[in-house]
Amino acid sequence: MYVTAPAAQATVDHSTPTRDSTGDVDNLGTYVSFGLAYLLGHGSAALSQGDAPVLDLPGWLPMTLLGAGLAAGTVQATRAALRAQRTTTDPDAVRTAQLLGALWVTAFAALFLSVTGLSATVDHPDIQTLLWPTGSGFVVGLIYVAEGAVRRNLLHYALGTWLALTSTTALFLGNPGFYWVLTLAGGGAYALATILERRRPRRH
């Protein structure tokens, strides 16, 4: 007599948890730092310049506040990008993240050369005061657009589009309206982006 034991077939799941191949980045710290830079840096310039300034502030203070906030935001963006690289196993995604990081250096080097060159060739006393705030907003906006497109982050893409357009539109206004546009449009956009970033679902 033969007894056939039923063979129990175990289904083994060989799948591994998928990770976001684009390296989703948490931009919360970056938005806060850049937002404060816009509100404090451009805001203090708007209040202290023009024909009837509201506050009597030293001329170096607005640029110092702006520079400190932008530097802090750049550090936050770099740390967030490095954290995102560790969440992906795709070498192409890692290389893409590295190229996007190098884009910051290339873009601001080009901005420095363009502003310095125009200052040397165009006889306008306020050209650096106009071009550095708008140029940096334009450059950051376009980098955000590129990062948002690669990472499929619509919030980042929309913020970059807004910054690029409003920063260049501000050139049509005189002082201090120029700084008010940067403060309200740029700082307000970063404040809204900070709120939305906290609610944005992460891809794992």
GROMACS .gro file of C-alpha atoms in nm, residues 22 100 142-154 156-158:
model
   18
   22THR     CA    1   1.453   5.918  -0.768
  100LEU     CA    2   2.178   6.814  -0.951
  142LEU     CA    3   1.515   7.718  -1.224
  143ILE     CA    4   1.709   7.466  -1.014
  144TYR     CA    5   1.389   7.386  -0.825
  145VAL     CA    6   1.214   7.332  -1.158
  146ALA     CA    7   1.485   7.089  -1.267
  147GLU     CA    8   1.481   6.903  -0.933
  148GLY     CA    9   1.103   6.891  -0.927
  149ALA     CA   10   1.091   6.748  -1.279
  150VAL     CA   11   1.350   6.479  -1.205
  151ARG     CA   12   1.199   6.378  -0.871
  152ARG     CA   13   0.839   6.421  -0.987
  153ASN     CA   14   0.778   6.662  -0.701
  154LEU     CA   15   0.502   6.899  -0.815
  156HIS     CA   16   0.903   7.180  -0.569
  157TYR     CA   17   0.840   7.240  -0.939
  158ALA     CA   18   0.559   7.489  -0.874
   0.00000   0.00000   0.00000
